[in-house]
Short mmCIF file of C-alpha atoms in Angstrom, two decimals:
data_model
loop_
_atom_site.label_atom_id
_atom_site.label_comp_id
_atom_site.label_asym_id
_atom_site.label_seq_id
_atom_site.Cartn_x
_atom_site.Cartn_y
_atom_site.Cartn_z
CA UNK A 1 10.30 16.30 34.35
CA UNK A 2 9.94 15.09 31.18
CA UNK A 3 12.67 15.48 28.16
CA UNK A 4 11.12 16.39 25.13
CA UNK A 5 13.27 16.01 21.76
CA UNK A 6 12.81 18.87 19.15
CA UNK A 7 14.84 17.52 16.22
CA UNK A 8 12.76 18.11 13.33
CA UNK A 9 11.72 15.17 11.44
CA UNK A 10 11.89 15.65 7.85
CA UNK A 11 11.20 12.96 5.72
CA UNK A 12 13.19 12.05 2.78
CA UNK A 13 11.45 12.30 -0.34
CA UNK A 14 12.11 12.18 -3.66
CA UNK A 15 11.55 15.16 -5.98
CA UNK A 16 8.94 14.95 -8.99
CA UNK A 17 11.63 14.28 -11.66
CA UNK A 18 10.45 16.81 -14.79
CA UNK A 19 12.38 13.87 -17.35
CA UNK A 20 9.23 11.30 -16.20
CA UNK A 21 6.81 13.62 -16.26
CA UNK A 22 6.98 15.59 -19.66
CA UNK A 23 7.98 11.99 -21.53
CA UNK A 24 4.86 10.95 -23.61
CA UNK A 25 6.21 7.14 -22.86
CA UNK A 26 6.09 6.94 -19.29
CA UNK A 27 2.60 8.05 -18.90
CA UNK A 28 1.40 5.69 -21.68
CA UNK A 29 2.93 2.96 -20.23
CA UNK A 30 0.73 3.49 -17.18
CA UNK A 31 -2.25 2.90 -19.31
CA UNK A 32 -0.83 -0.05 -20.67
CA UNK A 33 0.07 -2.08 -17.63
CA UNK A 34 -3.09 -0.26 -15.33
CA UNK A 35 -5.54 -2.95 -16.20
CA UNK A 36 -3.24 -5.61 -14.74
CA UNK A 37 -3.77 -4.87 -11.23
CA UNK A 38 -7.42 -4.16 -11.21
CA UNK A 39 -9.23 -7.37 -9.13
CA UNK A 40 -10.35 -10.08 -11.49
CA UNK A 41 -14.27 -9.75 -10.11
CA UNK A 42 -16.70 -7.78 -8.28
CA UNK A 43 -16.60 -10.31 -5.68
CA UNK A 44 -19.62 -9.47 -3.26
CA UNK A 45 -21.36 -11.19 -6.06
CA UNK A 46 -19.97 -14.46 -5.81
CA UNK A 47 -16.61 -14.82 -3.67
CA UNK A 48 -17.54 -13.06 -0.78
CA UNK A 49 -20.31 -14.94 1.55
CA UNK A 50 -19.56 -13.52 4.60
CA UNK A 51 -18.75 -9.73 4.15
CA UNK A 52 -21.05 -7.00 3.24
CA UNK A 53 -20.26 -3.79 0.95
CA UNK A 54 -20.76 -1.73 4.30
CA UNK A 55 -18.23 -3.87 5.91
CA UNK A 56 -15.40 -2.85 3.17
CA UNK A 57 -16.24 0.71 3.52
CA UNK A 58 -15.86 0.33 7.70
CA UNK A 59 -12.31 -1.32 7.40
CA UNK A 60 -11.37 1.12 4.38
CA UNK A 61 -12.52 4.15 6.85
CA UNK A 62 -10.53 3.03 9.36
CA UNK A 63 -7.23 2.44 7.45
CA UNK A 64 -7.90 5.95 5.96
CA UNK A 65 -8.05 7.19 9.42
CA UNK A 66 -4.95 5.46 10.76
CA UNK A 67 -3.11 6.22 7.02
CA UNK A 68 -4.03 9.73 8.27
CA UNK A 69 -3.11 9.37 11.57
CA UNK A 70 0.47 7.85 11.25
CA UNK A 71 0.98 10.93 8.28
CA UNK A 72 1.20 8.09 5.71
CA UNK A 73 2.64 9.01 2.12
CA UNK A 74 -0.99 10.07 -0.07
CA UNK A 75 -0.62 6.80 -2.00
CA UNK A 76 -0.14 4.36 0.88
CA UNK A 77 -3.70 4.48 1.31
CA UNK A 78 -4.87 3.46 -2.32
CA UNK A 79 -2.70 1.52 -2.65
CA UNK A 80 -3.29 -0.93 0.49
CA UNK A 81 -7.18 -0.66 -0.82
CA UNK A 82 -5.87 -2.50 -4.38
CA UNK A 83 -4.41 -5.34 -2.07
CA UNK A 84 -7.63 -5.30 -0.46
CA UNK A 85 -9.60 -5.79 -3.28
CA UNK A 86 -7.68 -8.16 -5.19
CA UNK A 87 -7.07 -10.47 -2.09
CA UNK A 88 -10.85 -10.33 -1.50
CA UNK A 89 -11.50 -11.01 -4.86
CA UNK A 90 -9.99 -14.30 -4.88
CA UNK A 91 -10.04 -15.42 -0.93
CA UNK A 92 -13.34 -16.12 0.65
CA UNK A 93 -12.77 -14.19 3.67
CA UNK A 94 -14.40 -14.39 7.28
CA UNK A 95 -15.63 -10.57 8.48
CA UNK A 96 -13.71 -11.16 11.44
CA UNK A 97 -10.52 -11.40 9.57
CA UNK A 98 -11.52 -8.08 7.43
CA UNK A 99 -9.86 -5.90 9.75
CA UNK A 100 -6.27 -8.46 10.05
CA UNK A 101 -6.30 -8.19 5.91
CA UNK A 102 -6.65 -4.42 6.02
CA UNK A 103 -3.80 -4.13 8.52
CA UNK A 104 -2.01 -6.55 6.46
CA UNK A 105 -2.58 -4.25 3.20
CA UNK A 106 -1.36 -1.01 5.38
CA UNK A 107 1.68 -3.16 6.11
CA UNK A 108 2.59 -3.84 2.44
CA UNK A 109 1.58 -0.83 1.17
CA UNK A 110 3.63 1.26 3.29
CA UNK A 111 6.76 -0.92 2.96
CA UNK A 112 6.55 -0.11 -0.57
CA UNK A 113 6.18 3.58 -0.38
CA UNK A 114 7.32 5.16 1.97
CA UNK A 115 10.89 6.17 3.78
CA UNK A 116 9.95 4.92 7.25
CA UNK A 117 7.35 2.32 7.02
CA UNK A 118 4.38 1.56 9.89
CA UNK A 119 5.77 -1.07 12.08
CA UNK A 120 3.70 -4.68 12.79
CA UNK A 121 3.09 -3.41 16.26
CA UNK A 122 1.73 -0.12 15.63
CA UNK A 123 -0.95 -1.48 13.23
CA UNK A 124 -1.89 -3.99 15.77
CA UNK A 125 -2.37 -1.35 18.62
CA UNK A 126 -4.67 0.44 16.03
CA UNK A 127 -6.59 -2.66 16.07
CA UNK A 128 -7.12 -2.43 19.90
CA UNK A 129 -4.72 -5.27 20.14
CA UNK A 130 -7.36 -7.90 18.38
CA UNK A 131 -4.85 -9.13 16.27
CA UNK A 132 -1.20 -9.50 17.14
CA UNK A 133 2.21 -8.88 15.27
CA UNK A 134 3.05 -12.41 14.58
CA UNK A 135 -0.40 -12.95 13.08
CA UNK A 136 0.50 -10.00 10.67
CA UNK A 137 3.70 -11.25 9.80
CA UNK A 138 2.24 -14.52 9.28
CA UNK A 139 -0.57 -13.21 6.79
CA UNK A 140 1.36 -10.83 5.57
CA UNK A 141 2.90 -13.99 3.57
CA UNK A 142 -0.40 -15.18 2.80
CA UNK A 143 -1.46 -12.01 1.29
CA UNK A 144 1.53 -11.69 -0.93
CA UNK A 145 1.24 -15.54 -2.09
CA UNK A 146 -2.47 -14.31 -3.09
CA UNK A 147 -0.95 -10.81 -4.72
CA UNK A 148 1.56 -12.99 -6.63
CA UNK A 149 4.15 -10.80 -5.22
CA UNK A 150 2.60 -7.68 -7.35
CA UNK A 151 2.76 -5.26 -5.32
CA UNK A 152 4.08 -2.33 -7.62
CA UNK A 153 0.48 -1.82 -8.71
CA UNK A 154 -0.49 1.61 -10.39
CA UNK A 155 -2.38 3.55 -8.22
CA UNK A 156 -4.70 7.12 -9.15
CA UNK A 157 -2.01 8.79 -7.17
CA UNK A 158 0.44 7.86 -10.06
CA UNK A 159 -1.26 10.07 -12.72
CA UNK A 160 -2.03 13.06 -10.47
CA UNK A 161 1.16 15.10 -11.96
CA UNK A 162 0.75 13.26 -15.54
CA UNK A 163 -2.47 14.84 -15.69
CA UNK A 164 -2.08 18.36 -13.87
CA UNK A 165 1.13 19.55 -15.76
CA UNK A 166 -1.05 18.93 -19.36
CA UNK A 167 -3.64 21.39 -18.26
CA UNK A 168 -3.39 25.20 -18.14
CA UNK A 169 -3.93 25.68 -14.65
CA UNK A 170 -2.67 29.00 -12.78
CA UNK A 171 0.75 27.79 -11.08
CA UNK A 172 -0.71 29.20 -7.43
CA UNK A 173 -3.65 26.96 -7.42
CA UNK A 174 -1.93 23.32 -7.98
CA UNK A 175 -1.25 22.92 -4.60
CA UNK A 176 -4.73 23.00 -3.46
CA UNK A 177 -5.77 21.39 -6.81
CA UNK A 178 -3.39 17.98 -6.08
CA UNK A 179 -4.78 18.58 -2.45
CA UNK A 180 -8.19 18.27 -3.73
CA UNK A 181 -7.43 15.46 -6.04
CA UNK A 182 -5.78 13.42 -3.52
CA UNK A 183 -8.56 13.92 -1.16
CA UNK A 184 -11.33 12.59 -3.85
CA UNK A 185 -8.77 10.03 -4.81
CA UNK A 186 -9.20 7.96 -1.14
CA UNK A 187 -12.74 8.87 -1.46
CA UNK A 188 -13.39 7.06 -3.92
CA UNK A 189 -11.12 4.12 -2.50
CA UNK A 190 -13.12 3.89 0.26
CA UNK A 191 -16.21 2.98 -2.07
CA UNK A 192 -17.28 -0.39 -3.86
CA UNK A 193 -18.24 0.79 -6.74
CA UNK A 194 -14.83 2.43 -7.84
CA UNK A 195 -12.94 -0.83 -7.18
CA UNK A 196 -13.35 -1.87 -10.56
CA UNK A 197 -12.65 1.42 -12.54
CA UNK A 198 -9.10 1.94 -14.05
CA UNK A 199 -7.31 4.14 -11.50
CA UNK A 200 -6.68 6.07 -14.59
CA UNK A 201 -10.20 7.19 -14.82
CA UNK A 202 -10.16 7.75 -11.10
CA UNK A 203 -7.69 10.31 -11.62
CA UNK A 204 -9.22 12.10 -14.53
CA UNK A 205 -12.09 11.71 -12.89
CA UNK A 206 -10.97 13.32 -9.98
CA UNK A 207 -8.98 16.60 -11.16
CA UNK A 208 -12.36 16.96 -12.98
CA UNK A 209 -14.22 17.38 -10.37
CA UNK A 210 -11.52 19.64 -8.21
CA UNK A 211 -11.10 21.94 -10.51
CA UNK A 212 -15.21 22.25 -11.16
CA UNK A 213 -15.79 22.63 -6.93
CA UNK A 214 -12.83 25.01 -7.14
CA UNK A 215 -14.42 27.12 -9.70
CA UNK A 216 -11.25 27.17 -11.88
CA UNK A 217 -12.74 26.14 -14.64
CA UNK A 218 -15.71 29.01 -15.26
CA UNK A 219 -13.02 31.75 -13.98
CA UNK A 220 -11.40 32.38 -17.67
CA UNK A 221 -13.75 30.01 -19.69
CA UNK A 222 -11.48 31.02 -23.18
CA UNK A 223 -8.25 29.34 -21.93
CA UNK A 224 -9.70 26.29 -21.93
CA UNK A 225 -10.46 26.26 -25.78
CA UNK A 226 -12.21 22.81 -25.73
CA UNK A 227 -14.07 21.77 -22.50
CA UNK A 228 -12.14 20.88 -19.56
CA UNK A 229 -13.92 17.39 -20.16
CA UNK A 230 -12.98 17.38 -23.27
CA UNK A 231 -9.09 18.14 -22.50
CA UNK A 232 -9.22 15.54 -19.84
CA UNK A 233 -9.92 12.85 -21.60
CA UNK A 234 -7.83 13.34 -24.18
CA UNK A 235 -4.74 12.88 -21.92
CA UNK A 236 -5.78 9.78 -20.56
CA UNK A 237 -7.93 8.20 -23.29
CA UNK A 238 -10.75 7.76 -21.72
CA UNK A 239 -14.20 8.10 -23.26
CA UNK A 240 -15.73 11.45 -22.63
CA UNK A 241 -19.02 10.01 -21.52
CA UNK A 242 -17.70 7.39 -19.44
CA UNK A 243 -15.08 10.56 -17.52
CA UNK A 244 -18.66 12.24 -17.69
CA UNK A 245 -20.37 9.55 -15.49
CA UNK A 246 -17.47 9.12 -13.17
CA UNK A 247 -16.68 13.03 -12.28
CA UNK A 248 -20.39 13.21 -11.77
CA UNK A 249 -20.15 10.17 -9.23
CA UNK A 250 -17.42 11.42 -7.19
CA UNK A 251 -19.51 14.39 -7.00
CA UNK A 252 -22.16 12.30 -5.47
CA UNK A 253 -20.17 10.23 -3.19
CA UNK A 254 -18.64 13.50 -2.16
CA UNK A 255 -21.84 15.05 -1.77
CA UNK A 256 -23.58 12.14 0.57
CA UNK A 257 -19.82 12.07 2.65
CA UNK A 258 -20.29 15.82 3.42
CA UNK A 259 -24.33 15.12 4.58
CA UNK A 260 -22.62 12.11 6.55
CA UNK A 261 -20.18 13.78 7.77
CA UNK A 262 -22.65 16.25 8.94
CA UNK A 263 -25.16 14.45 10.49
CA UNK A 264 -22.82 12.37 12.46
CA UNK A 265 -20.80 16.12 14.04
CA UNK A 266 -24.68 17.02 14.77
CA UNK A 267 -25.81 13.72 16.12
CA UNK A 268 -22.26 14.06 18.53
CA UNK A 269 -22.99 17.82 19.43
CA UNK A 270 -26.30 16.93 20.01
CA UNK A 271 -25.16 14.20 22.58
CA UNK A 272 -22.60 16.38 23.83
CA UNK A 273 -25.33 19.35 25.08
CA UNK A 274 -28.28 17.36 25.31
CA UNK A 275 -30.89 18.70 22.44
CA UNK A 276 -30.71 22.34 23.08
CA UNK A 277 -31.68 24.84 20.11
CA UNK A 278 -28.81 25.05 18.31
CA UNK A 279 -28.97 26.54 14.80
CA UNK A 280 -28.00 24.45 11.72
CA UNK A 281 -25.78 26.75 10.24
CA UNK A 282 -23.91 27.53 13.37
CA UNK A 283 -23.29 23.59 13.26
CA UNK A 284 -22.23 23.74 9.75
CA UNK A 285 -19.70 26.22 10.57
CA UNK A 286 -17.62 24.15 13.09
CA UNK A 287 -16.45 21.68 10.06
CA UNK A 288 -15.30 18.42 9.74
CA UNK A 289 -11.38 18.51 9.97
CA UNK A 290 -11.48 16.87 6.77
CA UNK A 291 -9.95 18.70 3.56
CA UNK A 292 -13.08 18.14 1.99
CA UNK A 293 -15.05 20.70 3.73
CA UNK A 294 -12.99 23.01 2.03
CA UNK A 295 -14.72 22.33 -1.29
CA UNK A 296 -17.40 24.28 -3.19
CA UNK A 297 -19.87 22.56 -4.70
CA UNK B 1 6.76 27.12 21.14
CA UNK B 2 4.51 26.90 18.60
CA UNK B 3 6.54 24.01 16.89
CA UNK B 4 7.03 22.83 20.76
CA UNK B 5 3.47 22.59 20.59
CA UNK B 6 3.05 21.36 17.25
CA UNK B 7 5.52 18.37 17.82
CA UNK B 8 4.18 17.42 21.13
CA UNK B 9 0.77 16.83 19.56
CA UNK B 10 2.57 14.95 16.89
CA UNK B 11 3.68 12.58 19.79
CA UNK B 12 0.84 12.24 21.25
CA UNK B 13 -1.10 11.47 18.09
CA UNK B 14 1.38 8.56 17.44
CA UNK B 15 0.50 6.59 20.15
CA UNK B 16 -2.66 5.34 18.39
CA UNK B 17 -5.01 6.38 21.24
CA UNK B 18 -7.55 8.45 19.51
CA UNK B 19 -10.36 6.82 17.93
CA UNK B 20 -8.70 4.98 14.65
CA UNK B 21 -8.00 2.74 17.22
CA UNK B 22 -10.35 0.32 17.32
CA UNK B 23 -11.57 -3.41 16.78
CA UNK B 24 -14.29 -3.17 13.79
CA UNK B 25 -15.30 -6.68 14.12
CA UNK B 26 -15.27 -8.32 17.18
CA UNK B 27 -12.41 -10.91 18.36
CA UNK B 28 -10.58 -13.09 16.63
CA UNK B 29 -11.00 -16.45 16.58
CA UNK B 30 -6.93 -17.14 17.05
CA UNK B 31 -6.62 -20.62 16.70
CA UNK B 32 -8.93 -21.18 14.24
CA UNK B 33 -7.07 -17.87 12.46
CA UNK B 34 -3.73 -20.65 12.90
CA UNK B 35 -5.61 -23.28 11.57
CA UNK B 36 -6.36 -21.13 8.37
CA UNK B 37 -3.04 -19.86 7.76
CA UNK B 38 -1.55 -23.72 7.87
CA UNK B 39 -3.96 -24.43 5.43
CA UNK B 40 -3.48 -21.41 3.29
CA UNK B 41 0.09 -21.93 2.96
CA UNK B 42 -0.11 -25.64 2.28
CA UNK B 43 -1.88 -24.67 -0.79
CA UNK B 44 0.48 -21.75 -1.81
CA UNK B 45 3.41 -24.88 -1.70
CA UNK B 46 1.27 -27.49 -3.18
CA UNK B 47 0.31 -24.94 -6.32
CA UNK B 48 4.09 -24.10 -6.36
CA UNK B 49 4.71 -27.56 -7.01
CA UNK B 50 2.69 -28.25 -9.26
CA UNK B 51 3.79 -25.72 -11.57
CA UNK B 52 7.38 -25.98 -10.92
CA UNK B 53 8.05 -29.79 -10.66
CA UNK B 54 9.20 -29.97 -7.48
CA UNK B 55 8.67 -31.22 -4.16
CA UNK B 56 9.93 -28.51 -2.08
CA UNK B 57 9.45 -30.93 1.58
CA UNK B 58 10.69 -33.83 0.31
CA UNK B 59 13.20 -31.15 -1.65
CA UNK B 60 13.02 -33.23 -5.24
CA UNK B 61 11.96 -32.82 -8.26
CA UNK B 62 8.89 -34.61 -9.24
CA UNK B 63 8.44 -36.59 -11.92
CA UNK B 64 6.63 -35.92 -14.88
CA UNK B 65 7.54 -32.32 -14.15
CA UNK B 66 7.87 -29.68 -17.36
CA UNK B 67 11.01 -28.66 -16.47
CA UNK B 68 14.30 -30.18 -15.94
CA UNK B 69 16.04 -30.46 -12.50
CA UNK B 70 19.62 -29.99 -11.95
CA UNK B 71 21.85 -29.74 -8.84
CA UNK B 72 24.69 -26.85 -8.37
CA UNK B 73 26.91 -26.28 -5.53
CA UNK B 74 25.73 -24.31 -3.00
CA UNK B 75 27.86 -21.55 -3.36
CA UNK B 76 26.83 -20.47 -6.48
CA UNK B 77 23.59 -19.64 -5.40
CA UNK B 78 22.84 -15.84 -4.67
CA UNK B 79 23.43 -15.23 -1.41
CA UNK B 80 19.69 -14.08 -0.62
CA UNK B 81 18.44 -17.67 -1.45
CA UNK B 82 20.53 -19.46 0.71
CA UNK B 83 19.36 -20.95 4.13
CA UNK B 84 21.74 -20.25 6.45
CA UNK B 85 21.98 -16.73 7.27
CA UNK B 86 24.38 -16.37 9.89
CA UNK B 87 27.39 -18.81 8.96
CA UNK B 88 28.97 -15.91 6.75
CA UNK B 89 32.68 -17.35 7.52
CA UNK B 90 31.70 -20.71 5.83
CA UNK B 91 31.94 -19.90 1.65
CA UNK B 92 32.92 -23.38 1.10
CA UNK B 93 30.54 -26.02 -1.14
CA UNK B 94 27.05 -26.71 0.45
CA UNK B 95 25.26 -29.07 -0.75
CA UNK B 96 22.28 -28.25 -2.85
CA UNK B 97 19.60 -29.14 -0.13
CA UNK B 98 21.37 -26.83 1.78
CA UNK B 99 21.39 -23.51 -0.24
CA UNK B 100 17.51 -23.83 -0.26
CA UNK B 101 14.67 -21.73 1.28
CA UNK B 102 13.33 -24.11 3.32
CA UNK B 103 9.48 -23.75 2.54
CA UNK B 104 7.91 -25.43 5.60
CA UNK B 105 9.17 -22.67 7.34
CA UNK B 106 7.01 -20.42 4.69
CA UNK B 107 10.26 -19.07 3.03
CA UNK B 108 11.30 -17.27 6.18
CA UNK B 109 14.30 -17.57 7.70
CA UNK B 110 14.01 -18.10 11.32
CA UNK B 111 15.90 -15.57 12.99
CA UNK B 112 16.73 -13.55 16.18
CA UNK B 113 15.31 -10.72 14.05
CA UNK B 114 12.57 -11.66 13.37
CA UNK B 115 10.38 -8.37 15.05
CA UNK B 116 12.06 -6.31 12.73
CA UNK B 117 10.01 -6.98 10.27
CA UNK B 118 10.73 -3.97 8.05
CA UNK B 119 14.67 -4.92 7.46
CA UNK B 120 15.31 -6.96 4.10
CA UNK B 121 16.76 -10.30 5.40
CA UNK B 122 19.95 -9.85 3.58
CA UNK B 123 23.10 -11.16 5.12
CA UNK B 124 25.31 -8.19 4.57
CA UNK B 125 22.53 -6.34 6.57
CA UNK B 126 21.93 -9.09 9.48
CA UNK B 127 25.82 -8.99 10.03
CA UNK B 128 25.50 -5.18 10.27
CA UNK B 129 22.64 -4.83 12.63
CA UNK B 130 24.41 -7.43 14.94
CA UNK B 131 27.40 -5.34 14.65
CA UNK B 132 25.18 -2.10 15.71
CA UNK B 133 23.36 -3.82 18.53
CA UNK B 134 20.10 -4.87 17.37
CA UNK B 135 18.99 -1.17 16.28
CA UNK B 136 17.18 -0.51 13.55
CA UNK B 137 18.87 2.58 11.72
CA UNK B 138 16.43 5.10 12.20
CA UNK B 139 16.47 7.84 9.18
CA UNK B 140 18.24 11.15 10.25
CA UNK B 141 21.14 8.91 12.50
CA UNK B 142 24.30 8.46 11.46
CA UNK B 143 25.49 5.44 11.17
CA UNK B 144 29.18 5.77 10.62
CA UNK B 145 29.46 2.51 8.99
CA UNK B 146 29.95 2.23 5.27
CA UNK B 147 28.43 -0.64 3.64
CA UNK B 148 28.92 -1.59 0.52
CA UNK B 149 26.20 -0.92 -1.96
CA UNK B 150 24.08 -4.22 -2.83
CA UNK B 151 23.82 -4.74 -7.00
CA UNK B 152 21.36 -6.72 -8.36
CA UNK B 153 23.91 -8.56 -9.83
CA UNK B 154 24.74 -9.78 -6.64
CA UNK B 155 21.61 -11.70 -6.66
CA UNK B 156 21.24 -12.52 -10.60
CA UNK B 157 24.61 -13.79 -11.14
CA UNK B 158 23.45 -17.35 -11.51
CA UNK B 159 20.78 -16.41 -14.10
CA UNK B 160 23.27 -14.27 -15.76
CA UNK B 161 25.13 -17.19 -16.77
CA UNK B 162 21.97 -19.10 -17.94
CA UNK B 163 20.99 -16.41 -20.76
CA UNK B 164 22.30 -16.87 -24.33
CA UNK B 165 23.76 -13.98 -24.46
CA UNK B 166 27.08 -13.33 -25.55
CA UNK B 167 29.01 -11.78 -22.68
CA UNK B 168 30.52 -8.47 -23.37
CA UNK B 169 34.33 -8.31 -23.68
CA UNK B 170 34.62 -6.39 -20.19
CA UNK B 171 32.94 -8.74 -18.55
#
């Protein structure tokens, strides 16, 4: 018979500390220093000979999954995709190493952040065992050489509360509203062309574009005095058309992840019960497990 | 037994057998993976001394160097730079080569403990896991043992001293 343990394993976390987030200082000084850990190029235009675009969204999808998986800390994931990038953007890297750098960027990033970190050897069984611990250790060091030992880099994640607690938003929505944020937040890490963008604008561009698919903001258009565009940018200083362009992105990227996501559950049904007449809609209905289903656009 | 449930799946789940685990690109290429890494961290030393002045295998300065070298006795070097790790009784004078990181070894510290690679190679903390067998403290255990709290001061007590600054009169 086997002994099962039922201790309950909490995890020790801080609490959101009210002092940080009300002070004016501490969230400019995340737009000051932001800039300093975005990667120096877009480097599938120059360092990069081997590796595709599609190649950095297949390793970023699978450290989202295992970040997912192991119950990872929300910015352990963006976090290791800013290691990622900057390595990448200064290391000429084979494709068969992509997947040791990404385990190598999990490694880091979840030393940093989080109470009880993922362990050498559970990142390499996620590889299926292609790459082993001491080859992780071992790049682990390169990796940080190439980092420069920055490793405290600002992340989207950090302005999630900055932003949230400046808007009038009904208290029993911000749960689902950080939820949602968070959830477009890795989206967006898992695609190219946000690698480059401040992760302040990320952020903005993100709560944006929750509280639009949650319907928040056309509920009780007169609290919002200016538009909720408007608003946003103000707290971060960012340019209203540029927030414009970005909420409107994530909207796409979350749009074509949803048909994706989709078509693949339809393609593996489909394979499942041979090509029977199954109705679309009753496919829709079985959802992805993903917390983005639960969004209306 | 709905939380029986739950934490059974949560078990399960953390063996890393569903389908995050996979190889994305094929096999490595080990030794050639080896031969990369050599090079990679000959580089790291060779820019490192370049821009410090130093020739950290040969362990002396360089000439023509920016800055200017100078020798102190081992013991006044934090305790976290020093090489040797486990000889904790000795506090008398090393010599300078001694208290060094020795950088062909990549800045590691060879050690028994090597596979626990999440545990800051401090001394005070080697000594502590050897006391408590090898085990990593695990959150939510108990481990009895006080330690004493690590400042940074412990480790910037050297540079400290280098500052013009005029000390405090508690200090």
């Amino acid at each position: 018979m086997e002994l099962l343990c039922l201790e309950m394993d909490t995890i020790t976390r801080a609490r959101p500390d009210p002092n940080l987030l009300r002070d004016e200082r501490v969230l400019q000084s995340l737009l000051t220093i932001e800039e300093r850990f975005l990667p120096q190029y877009s480097y599938f235009k120059g360092v990069q000979k081997d590796i595709q675009p599609f190649m950095r969204r297949m390793v970023a999808t699978w450290m989202l999954e295992v970040c997912e998986e192991q119950k990872c800390e929300e910015e352990v994931f963006p976090l290791a995709m800013n290691y990622l990038d900057r390595f990448l953007a200064v290391v000429p890297t084979k494709k068969c190493n992509l997947q040791l750098l990404g385990a190598v960027c999990m490694f880091l990033a979840s030393k940093l952040k989080e109470t009880r970190p993922l362990t050498a050897e559970k990142l390499c069984i996620y590889t299926d065992n292609s790459i082993r611990p001491q080859e992780l250790l071992e790049w682990e060091l390169v990796v940080l050489g190439k980092l420069k030992w920055n490793l405290a880099a600002v992340t989207p994640n950090d302005f999630i509360e900055h932003i949230v607690r400046r808007l009038p938003l009904p208290e029993d929505k911000l749960a689902l509203i950080r939820k949602h944020v968070q959830t477009f937040i890795a989206l967006c890490a898992t695609d190219f062309r946000f690698a480059m963008y401040p992760p302040s604008m990320i952020a903005t561009g993100s709560v944006g574009a929750a509280i639009c698919g949650l319907q928040l903001d056309s509920a009780d258009q007169s609290q919002w005095g200016d538009s909720l565009t408007d608003l946003l940018a103000k707290i971060t200083n960012t340019e209203v058309d540029v927030l414009k362009e970005c909420q409107e992105q994530i909207e796409r990227v979350l749009e074509s992840s949803l048909r994706e996501g989709r078509q693949q559950q339809q393609q593996q049904q489909q394979t499942q019960r041979g090509p029977s007449g199954k109705g679309l809609d009753e496919l829709d209905q079985s959802s992805t497990p993903t917390d983005v289903r639960d969004v209306n656009l | 037994m709905c939380r029986t449930m739950a934490t059974h799946k949560r078990i399960l789940s953390a063996l890393g057998n569903g389908p995050a685990r996979r190889n994305l690109f094929g096999p490595v290429d080990r030794e050639q993976l080896q031969v990369e890494y050599q090079a990679a961290l000959q580089k790291d030393l060779e820019e490192a001394s370049r821009r410090w002045g130093y020739d950290f295998i040969s362990d002396k300065p360089l000439e023509n160097s920016d800055f200017q070298w100078e020798g102190i006795p081992g013991n006044k070097v934090p305790l976290l730079y020093r090489s040797c790790m486990f000889s904790l009784g000795q506090t008398g004078v090393q010599s300078p080569a001694e208290a060094k990181v020795d950088p062909s070894k990549g800045g590691r510290v060879a050690s028994p403990h090597s596979e626990k690679e999440n545990i800051p190679g401090t001394p005070e903390r080697r000594a502590f896991n050897l006391e408590k067998l090898e085990k990593t403290p695990e959150r939510g255990e108990s481990t009895g043992v006080k330690r004493k709290q690590t400042n940074i001061t412990d480790f910037y007590q050297a540079k400290r001293r280098v500052v013009w600054m005029p000390r405090k009169s508690g200090e």
